[in-house]
Coordinates of C-alpha atoms in Angstrom, one line a residue:
M1 CA 187.7 19.2 18.9
V2 CA 184.6 21.0 18.3
I3 CA 181.5 19.5 20.6
M4 CA 178.6 19.5 19.5
V5 CA 175.6 20.4 21.3
T6 CA 171.8 19.1 19.9
K7 CA 168.6 20.6 22.0
N8 CA 167.2 17.3 23.3
D9 CA 170.3 17.6 25.9
E10 CA 168.7 21.2 27.0
P11 CA 166.2 20.4 30.7
G12 CA 162.8 21.8 28.6
N13 CA 163.4 19.3 25.9
E14 CA 163.6 16.7 28.9
K15 CA 161.0 17.7 30.5
R16 CA 158.7 17.7 26.8
N17 CA 160.1 14.5 26.5
K18 CA 158.8 12.7 30.1
K19 CA 155.7 15.0 29.4
L20 CA 154.6 13.1 26.1
P21 CA 153.8 9.1 26.5
I22 CA 151.8 10.6 29.5
F23 CA 149.6 12.3 27.2
L24 CA 149.2 9.1 25.3
L25 CA 148.5 7.0 27.5
A26 CA 145.8 9.1 29.1
I27 CA 144.1 9.5 25.3
F28 CA 144.9 5.8 24.4
I29 CA 143.0 5.5 28.1
L30 CA 139.8 8.4 27.0
I31 CA 139.7 6.0 23.2
A32 CA 139.7 3.2 25.7
G33 CA 137.0 4.5 28.5
G34 CA 134.8 5.4 25.2
T35 CA 134.8 2.2 23.6
V36 CA 133.7 0.7 26.9
Y37 CA 131.3 3.0 27.7
W38 CA 129.9 2.2 24.4
W39 CA 130.3 -1.5 23.9
F40 CA 128.6 -1.4 27.4
F41 CA 125.7 1.8 27.6
K42 CA 125.1 3.0 23.9
R43 CA 125.6 -0.9 21.2
N44 CA 122.5 -1.6 20.6
R45 CA 120.7 1.0 21.9
V46 CA 118.7 4.1 20.1
S47 CA 117.6 6.9 22.8
T48 CA 115.7 9.9 22.7
D49 CA 114.2 13.1 24.4
N50 CA 112.0 13.9 22.1
A51 CA 109.0 11.7 23.5
Y52 CA 106.0 12.4 25.8
V53 CA 103.1 11.1 28.1
V54 CA 99.8 10.3 25.9
A55 CA 96.7 8.9 27.0
D56 CA 93.7 8.5 24.7
I57 CA 91.3 11.0 25.9
A58 CA 87.7 11.5 25.9
R59 CA 86.5 14.6 24.3
I60 CA 83.1 15.2 26.9
S61 CA 80.4 16.2 24.6
S62 CA 76.7 16.6 24.7
R63 CA 74.9 15.0 22.4
I64 CA 71.6 16.6 22.3
P65 CA 71.2 20.3 22.4
G66 CA 70.1 21.1 26.8
T67 CA 70.1 23.8 29.2
V68 CA 72.7 22.6 31.4
T69 CA 70.5 21.8 35.3
R70 CA 73.7 20.1 37.3
V71 CA 77.7 19.5 36.4
L72 CA 78.4 17.1 39.4
V73 CA 82.5 16.8 38.6
D74 CA 85.4 19.5 39.2
N75 CA 89.1 19.4 37.3
D76 CA 91.2 17.0 38.7
V77 CA 88.9 15.0 40.4
P78 CA 88.1 11.0 39.3
V79 CA 85.9 9.7 38.3
R80 CA 84.7 5.9 37.3
I81 CA 83.3 4.5 34.0
G82 CA 79.1 5.1 33.9
Q83 CA 79.9 8.2 36.7
V84 CA 77.1 11.1 36.4
L85 CA 78.8 13.8 34.6
V86 CA 76.6 16.5 33.7
Q87 CA 72.5 16.0 34.3
L88 CA 70.6 18.5 31.4
D89 CA 66.8 19.6 31.8
P90 CA 65.0 16.5 30.5
R91 CA 61.8 18.7 30.0
D92 CA 60.8 18.9 26.8
Y93 CA 62.4 16.1 25.8
Q94 CA 60.1 14.2 28.3
V95 CA 57.2 15.9 26.6
A96 CA 58.2 14.2 23.4
L97 CA 58.8 11.1 24.7
E98 CA 55.0 10.7 26.4
Q99 CA 54.0 12.5 22.9
A100 CA 55.3 9.3 20.7
Q101 CA 54.1 6.9 23.4
G102 CA 51.0 8.3 23.2
V103 CA 50.9 8.2 19.0
L104 CA 52.4 4.7 19.4
E105 CA 49.1 3.6 21.6
R106 CA 46.7 4.7 19.6
I107 CA 48.1 3.1 16.5
A108 CA 48.5 -0.3 18.7
A109 CA 44.8 -0.2 19.8
E110 CA 44.3 0.8 15.8
L111 CA 45.8 -2.3 14.8
K112 CA 44.4 -4.7 17.4
A113 CA 40.8 -3.1 16.4
T114 CA 41.4 -4.3 12.9
E115 CA 42.8 -7.2 13.0
I116 CA 39.4 -7.9 15.0
A117 CA 37.6 -6.6 12.9
I118 CA 39.5 -8.7 9.5
S119 CA 39.1 -12.4 11.7
L120 CA 35.5 -11.8 12.3
T121 CA 34.8 -10.1 8.3
D122 CA 37.2 -13.3 7.3
A123 CA 35.1 -16.0 8.7
Q124 CA 31.3 -14.3 7.8
T125 CA 32.7 -14.1 4.3
R126 CA 34.1 -17.6 4.4
A127 CA 31.1 -18.7 5.5
K128 CA 29.0 -16.8 3.0
V129 CA 31.1 -18.3 0.5
D130 CA 30.3 -22.1 1.7
G131 CA 26.7 -21.2 2.4
A132 CA 26.4 -20.1 -1.8
E133 CA 29.3 -22.6 -3.1
A134 CA 26.7 -25.6 -1.3
V135 CA 23.3 -23.9 -2.1
L136 CA 25.1 -24.2 -6.2
R137 CA 25.7 -26.7 -5.4
G138 CA 21.8 -28.2 -4.6
A139 CA 20.7 -26.3 -7.0
Q140 CA 23.1 -28.1 -9.6
E141 CA 22.5 -31.6 -8.6
K142 CA 18.6 -30.2 -8.2
K143 CA 18.7 -29.0 -12.6
K144 CA 20.6 -33.3 -13.1
E145 CA 17.9 -34.5 -11.1
R146 CA 15.1 -33.1 -13.0
V147 CA 17.0 -33.5 -16.4
H148 CA 17.3 -36.9 -15.1
K149 CA 13.4 -36.7 -14.8
M150 CA 12.5 -35.3 -18.2
A151 CA 14.4 -37.8 -20.7
E152 CA 12.0 -40.4 -18.8
L153 CA 9.0 -38.9 -19.2
Q154 CA 10.0 -38.5 -22.8
K155 CA 10.7 -41.8 -23.2
K156 CA 7.7 -43.3 -21.4
R157 CA 5.7 -40.1 -23.6
V158 CA 7.1 -42.0 -26.7
A159 CA 5.8 -45.7 -25.6
V160 CA 2.7 -43.5 -24.0
Q161 CA 1.9 -42.2 -27.8
A162 CA 2.5 -45.4 -29.2
D163 CA 0.0 -47.1 -27.3
L164 CA -2.3 -44.0 -27.9
G165 CA -2.0 -44.7 -31.8
K166 CA -2.7 -48.1 -32.1
A167 CA -5.7 -47.4 -29.4
K168 CA -6.4 -44.6 -32.3
R169 CA -6.5 -46.6 -35.5
D170 CA -8.2 -49.7 -33.1
L171 CA -11.2 -47.7 -32.2
E172 CA -11.4 -46.7 -35.7
R173 CA -11.7 -50.2 -37.1
F174 CA -13.9 -51.5 -34.3
Q175 CA -16.5 -48.3 -35.6
K176 CA -16.1 -49.2 -39.5
L177 CA -16.5 -53.2 -38.0
Y178 CA -19.6 -52.4 -35.0
K179 CA -20.8 -50.0 -38.0
S180 CA -21.0 -53.4 -40.7
E181 CA -22.4 -54.7 -37.4
V182 CA -18.8 -57.6 -37.2
V183 CA -18.3 -56.6 -34.0
A184 CA -20.5 -56.4 -30.7
E185 CA -21.5 -53.0 -29.0
E186 CA -19.5 -54.0 -26.3
Q187 CA -16.0 -55.0 -27.8
L188 CA -16.1 -51.3 -29.3
D189 CA -17.1 -49.8 -25.6
R190 CA -13.7 -51.6 -24.6
T191 CA -12.1 -50.2 -27.8
R192 CA -12.3 -46.5 -27.0
T193 CA -11.9 -46.8 -23.1
A194 CA -8.5 -48.1 -24.2
F195 CA -8.5 -45.3 -26.7
I196 CA -9.5 -42.9 -23.6
K197 CA -7.7 -44.2 -21.2
A198 CA -4.2 -43.8 -23.6
K199 CA -5.2 -40.2 -24.7
A200 CA -5.3 -39.3 -20.7
E201 CA -2.2 -40.8 -20.0
L202 CA -0.1 -39.0 -22.5
D203 CA -1.7 -36.0 -21.3
A204 CA -0.5 -36.4 -17.6
I205 CA 2.4 -37.0 -18.7
D206 CA 2.9 -34.0 -21.4
A207 CA 1.3 -32.5 -17.8
E208 CA 4.2 -34.0 -16.0
L209 CA 6.9 -32.7 -18.2
Q210 CA 5.0 -29.0 -18.1
A211 CA 5.8 -28.9 -14.7
V212 CA 9.2 -30.4 -14.8
Q213 CA 10.1 -27.9 -17.4
A214 CA 9.3 -25.2 -15.2
D215 CA 10.8 -26.6 -11.9
L216 CA 14.5 -26.8 -14.2
E217 CA 13.3 -23.1 -15.1
G218 CA 13.1 -22.0 -12.0
T219 CA 16.0 -24.4 -10.8
D220 CA 18.3 -22.5 -13.6
Q221 CA 17.2 -19.4 -12.4
E222 CA 18.3 -20.7 -8.4
I223 CA 21.8 -21.6 -10.1
A224 CA 22.4 -18.0 -11.2
R225 CA 21.3 -16.9 -8.3
A226 CA 23.5 -19.0 -5.7
A227 CA 26.3 -18.8 -8.9
A228 CA 25.5 -14.1 -7.7
Q229 CA 25.6 -15.2 -4.2
L230 CA 29.3 -17.4 -4.3
R231 CA 30.7 -14.5 -6.6
S232 CA 29.4 -11.6 -3.8
A233 CA 30.8 -13.7 -0.9
K234 CA 34.3 -13.8 -3.2
S235 CA 34.5 -10.6 -4.0
E236 CA 34.2 -9.7 0.1
L237 CA 37.0 -12.0 0.3
Q238 CA 38.9 -10.1 -2.1
Q239 CA 37.8 -7.0 0.1
V240 CA 38.9 -8.7 3.1
A241 CA 42.4 -9.1 1.4
I242 CA 42.4 -4.8 1.5
Q243 CA 42.0 -5.0 4.5
R244 CA 45.0 -7.2 5.3
Q245 CA 47.4 -4.7 3.2
N246 CA 45.9 -2.1 5.8
L247 CA 46.7 -4.2 8.3
A248 CA 50.3 -4.4 6.9
A249 CA 50.7 -0.8 6.7
L250 CA 48.9 -0.4 10.8
K251 CA 51.7 -2.5 11.6
G252 CA 55.0 -0.5 9.1
Q253 CA 53.3 2.6 11.0
Q254 CA 53.2 1.0 14.8
K255 CA 57.5 1.0 14.0
E256 CA 57.4 3.6 12.2
A257 CA 56.0 4.9 15.9
E258 CA 57.7 2.3 18.2
A259 CA 61.1 3.9 16.4
R260 CA 60.3 7.8 17.2
V261 CA 59.3 6.1 20.9
A262 CA 62.9 4.8 20.7
A263 CA 64.3 7.5 19.4
A264 CA 62.5 9.7 21.8
R265 CA 63.7 7.5 25.7
L266 CA 67.1 8.1 23.5
K267 CA 67.0 12.0 24.1
V268 CA 65.5 11.7 27.6
E269 CA 69.0 9.2 28.3
Y270 CA 71.4 11.5 26.9
C271 CA 70.1 14.3 29.3
T272 CA 72.6 12.8 31.3
I273 CA 75.3 12.9 30.4
R274 CA 78.2 9.8 32.2
A275 CA 81.6 9.5 32.0
P276 CA 82.2 6.9 29.4
I277 CA 86.2 6.0 30.6
T278 CA 87.6 6.0 33.8
G279 CA 90.6 8.8 35.2
Y280 CA 90.4 12.2 36.1
V281 CA 88.7 14.9 35.0
A282 CA 90.2 18.0 32.9
Q283 CA 89.6 20.9 31.0
K284 CA 86.2 21.3 32.7
N285 CA 84.2 24.4 30.4
V286 CA 80.6 24.2 31.8
Q287 CA 78.2 25.7 34.7
V288 CA 75.3 25.2 35.9
G289 CA 72.2 27.4 32.9
D290 CA 74.8 27.1 30.5
R291 CA 72.8 26.3 26.7
I292 CA 74.9 24.1 25.6
L293 CA 74.8 22.5 21.0
P294 CA 75.9 19.0 20.2
A295 CA 79.5 18.3 20.2
Q296 CA 79.9 22.2 22.2
P297 CA 83.2 20.4 24.6
L298 CA 81.9 20.6 27.7
M299 CA 85.3 18.7 29.7
A300 CA 88.1 15.8 28.9
I301 CA 88.7 12.9 30.8
V302 CA 92.5 11.7 31.1
P303 CA 92.7 8.0 32.0
L304 CA 96.5 8.1 33.8
Q305 CA 96.0 4.9 34.4
E306 CA 96.6 4.0 31.1
V307 CA 98.9 6.1 30.1
Y308 CA 101.5 5.3 27.6
V309 CA 104.8 6.9 25.6
E310 CA 105.0 8.3 22.4
A311 CA 108.4 8.0 21.4
N312 CA 109.3 10.5 17.7
F313 CA 113.2 8.8 17.1
K314 CA 114.4 10.1 14.0
E315 CA 114.4 7.7 10.7
I316 CA 117.6 6.8 10.2
Q317 CA 117.4 5.1 14.1
L318 CA 114.7 2.8 13.5
E319 CA 116.8 0.0 11.4
H320 CA 116.8 -1.5 14.6
V321 CA 114.2 -1.2 16.2
R322 CA 111.9 -4.2 16.3
I323 CA 108.6 -4.5 18.9
G324 CA 108.3 -6.0 21.6
Q325 CA 111.6 -4.8 22.7
P326 CA 112.5 -3.9 26.0
V327 CA 112.7 -0.2 26.4
T328 CA 113.9 2.2 29.7
I329 CA 111.9 5.8 29.8
H330 CA 113.0 8.3 32.4
A331 CA 110.7 11.0 33.2
D332 CA 112.3 14.7 33.7
V333 CA 110.1 15.0 36.5
Y334 CA 111.3 12.3 38.8
P335 CA 115.1 12.4 37.2
S336 CA 116.1 9.7 39.4
Y337 CA 113.1 6.9 38.0
T338 CA 113.5 5.0 36.2
Y339 CA 110.4 3.6 33.9
H340 CA 109.9 0.2 32.1
G341 CA 108.2 -0.7 28.8
K342 CA 108.4 -2.3 25.5
V343 CA 107.9 -1.0 22.0
T344 CA 104.4 -1.9 20.8
G345 CA 104.2 0.0 18.1
I346 CA 106.0 2.2 15.0
R347 CA 103.6 4.5 13.4
A348 CA 102.7 3.9 9.4
G349 CA 104.0 7.8 8.4
T350 CA 106.4 10.3 9.6
G351 CA 104.8 12.7 12.2
A352 CA 105.0 15.4 8.8
A353 CA 103.0 12.9 6.6
F354 CA 100.0 13.5 8.7
S355 CA 101.0 17.0 9.8
L356 CA 97.7 19.6 9.3
L357 CA 100.2 21.0 6.0
P358 CA 102.0 18.0 4.7
P359 CA 105.6 19.6 3.0
E360 CA 105.6 19.6 -0.8
N361 CA 108.5 17.3 -1.4
A362 CA 107.9 17.7 -5.3
T363 CA 108.6 21.4 -5.2
G364 CA 111.7 23.1 -6.8
N365 CA 113.3 24.8 -3.2
W366 CA 113.5 21.4 -1.3
I367 CA 115.5 20.6 1.3
K368 CA 116.3 17.6 3.4
V369 CA 115.2 17.5 6.7
V370 CA 115.6 14.0 8.7
Q371 CA 112.4 12.9 9.5
R372 CA 110.2 11.6 13.3
V373 CA 108.4 8.7 13.2
P374 CA 106.3 7.9 16.7
V375 CA 107.3 5.3 18.1
K376 CA 104.8 3.7 20.3
I377 CA 106.3 2.7 23.9
V378 CA 103.5 0.8 27.1
F379 CA 105.0 0.3 30.5
D380 CA 105.4 -3.1 31.8
E381 CA 103.0 -2.7 34.6
P382 CA 101.0 0.2 36.4
L383 CA 102.3 3.1 37.6
P384 CA 103.1 2.9 41.0
P385 CA 101.3 5.5 42.9
E386 CA 104.3 7.8 44.1
Y387 CA 105.7 8.3 40.4
P388 CA 102.5 8.8 38.7
L389 CA 103.0 10.6 34.9
R390 CA 100.4 13.0 33.6
V391 CA 100.0 14.0 29.8
G392 CA 102.4 16.0 28.2
F393 CA 105.2 15.3 30.4
S394 CA 108.9 15.2 28.7
L395 CA 111.0 11.7 29.1
E396 CA 113.9 10.4 27.5
V397 CA 113.5 6.6 26.2
T398 CA 116.4 4.2 25.2
I399 CA 115.6 1.3 23.4
D400 CA 117.6 -1.8 23.8
T401 CA 117.9 -3.6 19.5
A402 CA 120.1 -6.3 21.3
D403 CA 117.2 -9.0 20.2
Q404 CA 116.1 -8.3 16.5
S405 CA 113.6 -11.1 16.5
G406 CA 110.2 -8.6 15.9
D407 CA 108.2 -7.7 13.6
L408 CA 108.4 -4.5 12.1
L409 CA 104.4 -4.2 11.5
L410 CA 101.8 -5.4 13.8
P411 CA 100.3 -8.2 11.7
F412 CA 96.5 -8.5 10.7
A413 CA 94.1 -9.8 12.8
P414 CA 92.1 -12.6 12.3
A415 CA 88.8 -12.1 10.4
G416 CA 85.9 -11.2 12.7
H417 CA 88.6 -10.2 15.6
T418 CA 90.1 -7.0 16.6
N419 CA 93.7 -5.5 17.7
G420 CA 93.3 -4.6 20.8

């Protein structure tokens, strides 16, 4: 009889067979533990350590050139909005302000004098115009009276002339009858007297007509003089209109001078450089005696009480990120403390798109690179005094993407409003 002996019957194989289930069990436990860990701690979460503390830093510079006479702050000190930081020598600008004020006062005095002169001249000129118009109307009325009187006298002369013609014919007839001794001398005398009276009356009317004619000619001259005076007075009104235009020009000069005074006063105010925000002084680069120019950096003010987080996520991580989602934040400087915040904005482009030298992806040598997009995160509450954060600190942030009801983009503000 042949007895077959296999390797499984050997003692070493027996030990290996016992270890195999243990190994498989360990693998199962690792896989299950990893699955549980992912389910409870990694599912619906995206994280990055490419995140930093950011603040809207105010860069302090001067609006005008000047010489520094006082520096009232130093690095790392807190300042409040409106607090004086640097004082420049204001004397040159004060002189310019006083000069501008002097010009303004002179123009204001000229303007006042011109207004008074125009008011007086206008009143006098209008009085002249009214007087000339009154004289002209009076002369015209007088002429109408003289013309009417002349017409009446001419009618009366026609009647008297007719009476004179009749008296003359009667006289000639009675003279013939008197020579023939048909009528008495007394009748002839009466006829002669009637003729003489009619002739005298005609002569009187002719004299009166001549007087009225002369008076009428004088009235015409008076009308001409009154019309000339009226034209002269009206021309003076045109001079008043010209003076009013000069007054308007003076008012324009006054506004220009007021603008110069305001600009000079602003420059005097700019000699005092104040903090535009509340924060901490950093990067101070100014000393007493320095001659500074506009836009020259003097210092920065960092609002540490208003810092926020800028996390640069890979573009493949943003599929489920929404505005308003909660965020947990850990700072390298305080590894045991957890900050809480929320997503308030997702940048409109990648970091590379806004870099100084954007990538030229249209060139032939192209390599695909996963881009990063800045995500703005604000803290839920003010930072505790015992765990302050400074600009530039490294952070690790994790966004909980379970709630995806938020917006991908901030909505536009209504007309007349701005997004805060």
